[in-house]
Amino acid sequence: MIPPDLDPQKIPQHIAVIMDGNGRWATRQGLPRIAGHRQGARTLKELLRCCKDWGIKALTAYAFSTENWQRPIEEVDFLMLLFERLLRRELSQMHREGVRISFIGDLSALPKSLQTEMERSMTETLNNQAIHFTVAVNYGSRNEITRACRQVAELVQQGKLSADAVNEDIVEQHLYTVDTQPPDLLIRTSGEMRLSNFLLWQMAYTEMYFTDILWPDFDRAAFHQALLSYQKRDRRFGQVKALIPA
Ligand code: FPP
């Protein structure tokens, strides 16, 4: 099932994606921006299926950042509706296929009906093992790290933890991604080369792949290219020689 030119021993376990370029894709086709998001959602669904087929155990997608509220109200409303509609429509099939769904970010600011669907999908799929699909919504990394600091500070204030005992593991336990391995590979589409406040702590040693392809056009062939690029890299994790297999 894996393309023969990919090494099955070096398939990344966790892939993160910044799905950029939906608006530009739509504009180029003479369509409203929201048509780009609709197509982008299809691309994401295809990628999830491809990851599952190729034995990738986790996929994390940046769907809405804490900064995205500044977009036109109609676009924000459309995205919220799209998330909810997709969840209602796709949940049962994803569940059947063994997908575990998680949402990360400050979900409390989202429409109540969306929050309900999110909670339901997370609970229902909690024990699924085929692939862990995480969607970041109203997510910002600085916000996540600040929240973790606040929680740890409270533990110290309550006398449950000494300041000396605060270490990286403890901080990590207070991030949204507590039960997830860090991404091995980040893919960002549409030619932008920045992290935009996405998983800053978690991606300390993640390999980065940037492509000019707009997100709605990011198909299996494009993903295959990204994995080929990843497999050529020598992951050293700050050491001289790679000791940890990719
Ligand atoms: C970035 O493109 C894309 C978004 C902000 C929205 C991404 C959301 C989806 C693809 C829907 C996914 C659905 C689920 C359920 C997770 P852009 O609008 O910034 O494009 P531009 O840079 O060309 O303007």
Short mmCIF file of C-alpha atoms and ligand atoms in Angstrom, two decimals:
data_model
loop_
_atom_site.label_atom_id
_atom_site.label_comp_id
_atom_site.label_asym_id
_atom_site.label_seq_id
_atom_site.Cartn_x
_atom_site.Cartn_y
_atom_site.Cartn_z
CA MET A 1 0.00 0.00 0.00
CA ILE A 2 2.91 2.36 0.73
CA PRO A 3 4.50 3.61 -2.54
CA PRO A 4 7.53 1.38 -3.26
CA ASP A 5 10.01 4.27 -3.20
CA LEU A 6 9.14 5.06 0.43
CA ASP A 7 10.97 3.22 3.21
CA PRO A 8 8.34 1.66 5.49
CA GLN A 9 10.87 1.79 8.37
CA LYS A 10 11.08 5.58 8.07
CA ILE A 11 7.44 6.53 7.81
CA PRO A 12 6.78 9.48 10.16
CA GLN A 13 4.52 8.55 13.05
CA HIS A 14 2.92 11.96 13.45
CA ILE A 15 2.31 14.61 10.81
CA ALA A 16 1.18 18.17 11.44
CA VAL A 17 -0.32 20.31 8.68
CA ILE A 18 -0.93 24.03 8.25
CA MET A 19 -3.62 24.08 5.58
CA ASP A 20 -2.86 27.35 3.88
CA GLY A 21 -4.07 28.76 0.56
CA ASN A 22 -7.79 27.95 0.52
CA GLY A 23 -8.76 31.56 -0.14
CA ARG A 24 -6.24 32.02 -2.96
CA TRP A 25 -7.30 28.73 -4.53
CA ALA A 26 -10.91 29.88 -4.62
CA THR A 27 -10.05 33.35 -5.93
CA ARG A 28 -8.02 31.82 -8.76
CA GLN A 29 -11.04 29.77 -9.75
CA GLY A 30 -13.29 32.84 -9.60
CA LEU A 31 -15.10 31.38 -6.57
CA PRO A 32 -15.87 32.89 -3.14
CA ARG A 33 -13.28 32.15 -0.43
CA ILE A 34 -15.62 29.78 1.37
CA ALA A 35 -15.55 27.45 -1.65
CA GLY A 36 -11.83 27.09 -0.94
CA HIS A 37 -12.51 26.01 2.63
CA ARG A 38 -15.07 23.48 1.44
CA GLN A 39 -12.56 22.01 -0.98
CA GLY A 40 -9.88 22.21 1.72
CA ALA A 41 -12.00 20.05 3.97
CA ARG A 42 -12.19 17.39 1.21
CA THR A 43 -8.41 17.51 0.90
CA LEU A 44 -8.04 17.00 4.63
CA LYS A 45 -10.37 14.01 4.56
CA GLU A 46 -8.34 12.46 1.73
CA LEU A 47 -5.08 13.10 3.61
CA LEU A 48 -6.45 11.45 6.74
CA ARG A 49 -7.38 8.38 4.71
CA CYS A 50 -3.97 8.33 3.04
CA CYS A 51 -2.17 8.59 6.40
CA LYS A 52 -4.21 5.68 7.70
CA ASP A 53 -3.47 3.62 4.58
CA TRP A 54 0.26 4.27 4.87
CA GLY A 55 0.51 3.45 8.57
CA ILE A 56 0.93 6.97 9.94
CA LYS A 57 -0.42 6.94 13.48
CA ALA A 58 -1.28 10.61 14.03
CA LEU A 59 -2.34 13.64 12.00
CA THR A 60 -2.80 17.11 13.50
CA ALA A 61 -4.38 19.88 11.41
CA TYR A 62 -4.50 23.62 12.13
CA ALA A 63 -8.08 24.53 11.23
CA PHE A 64 -8.59 27.85 13.05
CA SER A 65 -6.12 29.98 14.97
CA THR A 66 -6.75 32.43 17.79
CA GLU A 67 -5.98 35.15 15.20
CA ASN A 68 -8.54 33.87 12.65
CA TRP A 69 -11.39 35.62 14.52
CA GLN A 70 -10.20 38.78 12.78
CA ARG A 71 -11.43 37.49 9.41
CA PRO A 72 -14.70 38.79 7.99
CA ILE A 73 -17.61 37.65 10.15
CA GLU A 74 -19.24 35.75 7.25
CA GLU A 75 -16.08 33.69 6.75
CA VAL A 76 -15.75 32.90 10.47
CA ASP A 77 -19.42 31.91 10.64
CA PHE A 78 -19.04 29.73 7.57
CA LEU A 79 -16.02 27.94 9.04
CA MET A 80 -17.86 27.24 12.30
CA LEU A 81 -20.81 25.86 10.37
CA LEU A 82 -18.50 23.79 8.17
CA PHE A 83 -16.77 22.22 11.18
CA GLU A 84 -20.10 21.32 12.73
CA ARG A 85 -21.63 19.98 9.53
CA LEU A 86 -18.57 17.90 8.75
CA LEU A 87 -18.53 16.43 12.22
CA ARG A 88 -22.20 15.46 12.03
CA ARG A 89 -21.75 13.99 8.57
CA GLU A 90 -18.39 12.24 8.90
CA LEU A 91 -18.26 11.08 12.51
CA SER A 92 -19.87 7.67 12.13
CA GLN A 93 -17.68 6.67 9.20
CA MET A 94 -14.52 7.90 10.92
CA HIS A 95 -15.53 5.96 14.02
CA ARG A 96 -16.07 2.80 11.94
CA GLU A 97 -12.63 3.24 10.41
CA GLY A 98 -11.02 3.41 13.86
CA VAL A 99 -10.18 7.11 13.89
CA ARG A 100 -9.75 8.73 17.28
CA ILE A 101 -10.68 12.43 17.08
CA SER A 102 -9.40 15.14 19.39
CA PHE A 103 -9.87 18.88 19.33
CA ILE A 104 -7.27 21.18 20.85
CA GLY A 105 -7.52 24.89 21.55
CA ASP A 106 -9.80 27.08 23.63
CA LEU A 107 -13.04 25.39 22.66
CA SER A 108 -15.07 27.39 25.20
CA ALA A 109 -15.23 30.37 22.80
CA LEU A 110 -16.88 28.31 20.03
CA PRO A 111 -20.62 28.09 19.36
CA LYS A 112 -22.31 25.84 21.95
CA SER A 113 -23.73 23.43 19.37
CA LEU A 114 -20.25 22.95 17.90
CA GLN A 115 -18.79 22.34 21.34
CA THR A 116 -21.42 19.66 21.93
CA GLU A 117 -20.54 17.87 18.67
CA MET A 118 -16.84 18.10 19.50
CA GLU A 119 -17.33 16.63 22.97
CA ARG A 120 -19.48 13.86 21.57
CA SER A 121 -16.95 12.93 18.87
CA MET A 122 -14.04 12.92 21.31
CA THR A 123 -15.88 10.71 23.80
CA GLU A 124 -17.21 8.32 21.19
CA THR A 125 -13.87 7.74 19.49
CA LEU A 126 -11.63 7.81 22.56
CA ASN A 127 -10.60 4.15 22.36
CA ASN A 128 -10.06 3.96 18.59
CA GLN A 129 -6.58 2.88 17.55
CA ALA A 130 -6.16 3.18 13.77
CA ILE A 131 -5.08 6.83 13.72
CA HIS A 132 -5.26 9.80 16.08
CA PHE A 133 -6.71 12.79 14.23
CA THR A 134 -6.33 16.08 16.10
CA VAL A 135 -7.91 19.30 14.89
CA ALA A 136 -6.68 22.59 16.32
CA VAL A 137 -9.54 25.08 16.58
CA ASN A 138 -9.20 28.45 18.28
CA TYR A 139 -5.69 27.27 18.97
CA GLY A 140 -2.61 29.39 19.61
CA SER A 141 0.64 28.00 20.93
CA ARG A 142 1.56 30.96 23.14
CA ASN A 143 -1.88 30.80 24.64
CA GLU A 144 -1.45 27.06 25.28
CA ILE A 145 1.95 27.51 26.95
CA THR A 146 0.69 30.43 29.06
CA ARG A 147 -2.27 28.34 30.18
CA ALA A 148 0.10 25.50 31.15
CA CYS A 149 2.27 27.94 33.16
CA ARG A 150 -0.81 29.20 34.96
CA GLN A 151 -1.89 25.67 35.88
CA VAL A 152 1.58 24.75 37.12
CA ALA A 153 1.77 28.02 39.10
CA GLU A 154 -1.52 27.15 40.77
CA LEU A 155 -0.14 23.77 41.84
CA VAL A 156 2.90 25.49 43.32
CA GLN A 157 0.69 28.07 45.05
CA GLN A 158 -1.44 25.31 46.55
CA GLY A 159 1.69 23.61 47.87
CA LYS A 160 1.15 20.52 45.69
CA LEU A 161 4.40 21.03 43.81
CA SER A 162 7.67 22.73 44.67
CA ALA A 163 9.06 25.29 42.21
CA ASP A 164 12.29 23.24 41.98
CA ALA A 165 10.33 20.24 40.75
CA VAL A 166 8.93 22.06 37.70
CA ASN A 167 10.52 20.45 34.66
CA GLU A 168 9.75 19.90 30.97
CA ASP A 169 7.67 16.79 31.67
CA ILE A 170 5.42 18.72 34.04
CA VAL A 171 4.93 21.55 31.56
CA GLU A 172 4.11 18.98 28.86
CA GLN A 173 1.49 17.37 31.06
CA HIS A 174 -0.39 20.68 31.02
CA LEU A 175 -0.38 21.19 27.26
CA TYR A 176 -3.42 20.24 25.15
CA THR A 177 -1.29 17.57 23.48
CA VAL A 178 -0.60 15.71 26.73
CA ASP A 179 -1.07 12.19 25.35
CA THR A 180 0.45 12.76 21.90
CA GLN A 181 4.00 12.26 20.63
CA PRO A 182 5.50 15.38 19.02
CA PRO A 183 5.09 15.68 15.23
CA ASP A 184 7.90 14.21 13.11
CA LEU A 185 7.00 16.30 10.09
CA LEU A 186 5.21 19.62 9.58
CA ILE A 187 3.76 20.38 6.16
CA ARG A 188 2.72 23.93 5.28
CA THR A 189 1.20 24.66 1.89
CA SER A 190 0.90 27.75 -0.30
CA GLY A 191 4.49 29.01 -0.06
CA GLU A 192 4.33 30.61 3.39
CA MET A 193 7.35 29.68 5.52
CA ARG A 194 6.43 30.32 9.12
CA LEU A 195 4.87 28.51 12.07
CA SER A 196 2.12 31.03 12.80
CA ASN A 197 1.85 30.15 16.50
CA PHE A 198 1.26 26.42 15.85
CA LEU A 199 2.65 23.77 18.26
CA LEU A 200 5.75 25.82 19.11
CA TRP A 201 6.75 23.68 22.09
CA GLN A 202 5.89 20.37 20.41
CA MET A 203 7.78 21.10 17.18
CA ALA A 204 11.21 21.78 18.71
CA TYR A 205 12.71 18.91 16.64
CA THR A 206 10.09 18.52 13.92
CA GLU A 207 11.23 18.46 10.29
CA MET A 208 9.63 21.22 8.20
CA TYR A 209 8.35 20.87 4.65
CA PHE A 210 7.05 23.84 2.70
CA THR A 211 5.42 23.64 -0.69
CA ASP A 212 3.93 26.23 -3.06
CA ILE A 213 0.93 23.98 -3.73
CA LEU A 214 -2.29 25.52 -2.38
CA TRP A 215 -3.99 23.39 0.26
CA PRO A 216 -7.03 22.32 -1.84
CA ASP A 217 -4.60 20.92 -4.45
CA PHE A 218 -2.49 19.01 -1.91
CA ASP A 219 -3.22 15.47 -3.09
CA ARG A 220 -1.65 12.05 -2.55
CA ALA A 221 1.10 12.75 -5.08
CA ALA A 222 2.03 15.98 -3.28
CA PHE A 223 2.00 14.17 0.07
CA HIS A 224 4.18 11.45 -1.39
CA GLN A 225 6.73 14.14 -2.39
CA ALA A 226 6.69 15.52 1.16
CA LEU A 227 7.41 12.06 2.60
CA LEU A 228 10.25 11.48 0.12
CA SER A 229 11.81 14.76 1.24
CA TYR A 230 11.39 13.76 4.89
CA GLN A 231 13.01 10.38 4.35
CA LYS A 232 16.14 11.99 2.90
CA ARG A 233 16.78 13.90 6.09
CA ASP A 234 19.15 12.97 8.88
CA ARG A 235 17.31 13.55 12.13
CA ARG A 236 19.88 14.20 14.83
CA PHE A 237 17.81 15.70 17.64
CA GLY A 238 20.76 17.93 18.55
CA GLN A 239 23.21 15.03 18.63
CA VAL A 240 26.06 14.20 16.28
CA LYS A 241 24.62 11.02 14.83
CA ALA A 242 20.98 9.98 14.56
CA LEU A 243 20.42 7.67 17.53
CA ILE A 244 16.65 7.77 17.43
CA PRO A 245 15.15 6.22 14.31
CA ALA A 246 12.77 8.54 12.45
C1 FPP B 1 -6.22 28.73 5.48
O1 FPP B 1 -6.41 29.20 4.16
C2 FPP B 1 -7.36 27.87 5.88
C3 FPP B 1 -8.18 28.07 6.96
C4 FPP B 1 -8.03 29.20 7.90
C5 FPP B 1 -9.30 27.16 7.24
C6 FPP B 1 -8.93 25.71 7.19
C7 FPP B 1 -10.14 24.88 7.37
C8 FPP B 1 -10.44 23.83 6.59
C9 FPP B 1 -9.58 23.37 5.47
C10 FPP B 1 -11.67 23.07 6.88
C11 FPP B 1 -11.25 21.83 7.60
C12 FPP B 1 -12.35 21.16 8.26
C13 FPP B 1 -12.24 20.50 9.46
C14 FPP B 1 -13.39 19.75 10.02
C15 FPP B 1 -11.02 20.51 10.27
P1 FPP B 1 -6.58 30.76 3.93
O2 FPP B 1 -8.02 31.09 4.06
O3 FPP B 1 -5.67 31.48 4.89
O4 FPP B 1 -6.10 30.94 2.46
P2 FPP B 1 -5.36 32.21 1.87
O5 FPP B 1 -4.04 32.30 2.58
O6 FPP B 1 -5.22 31.86 0.43
O7 FPP B 1 -6.26 33.38 2.12
#
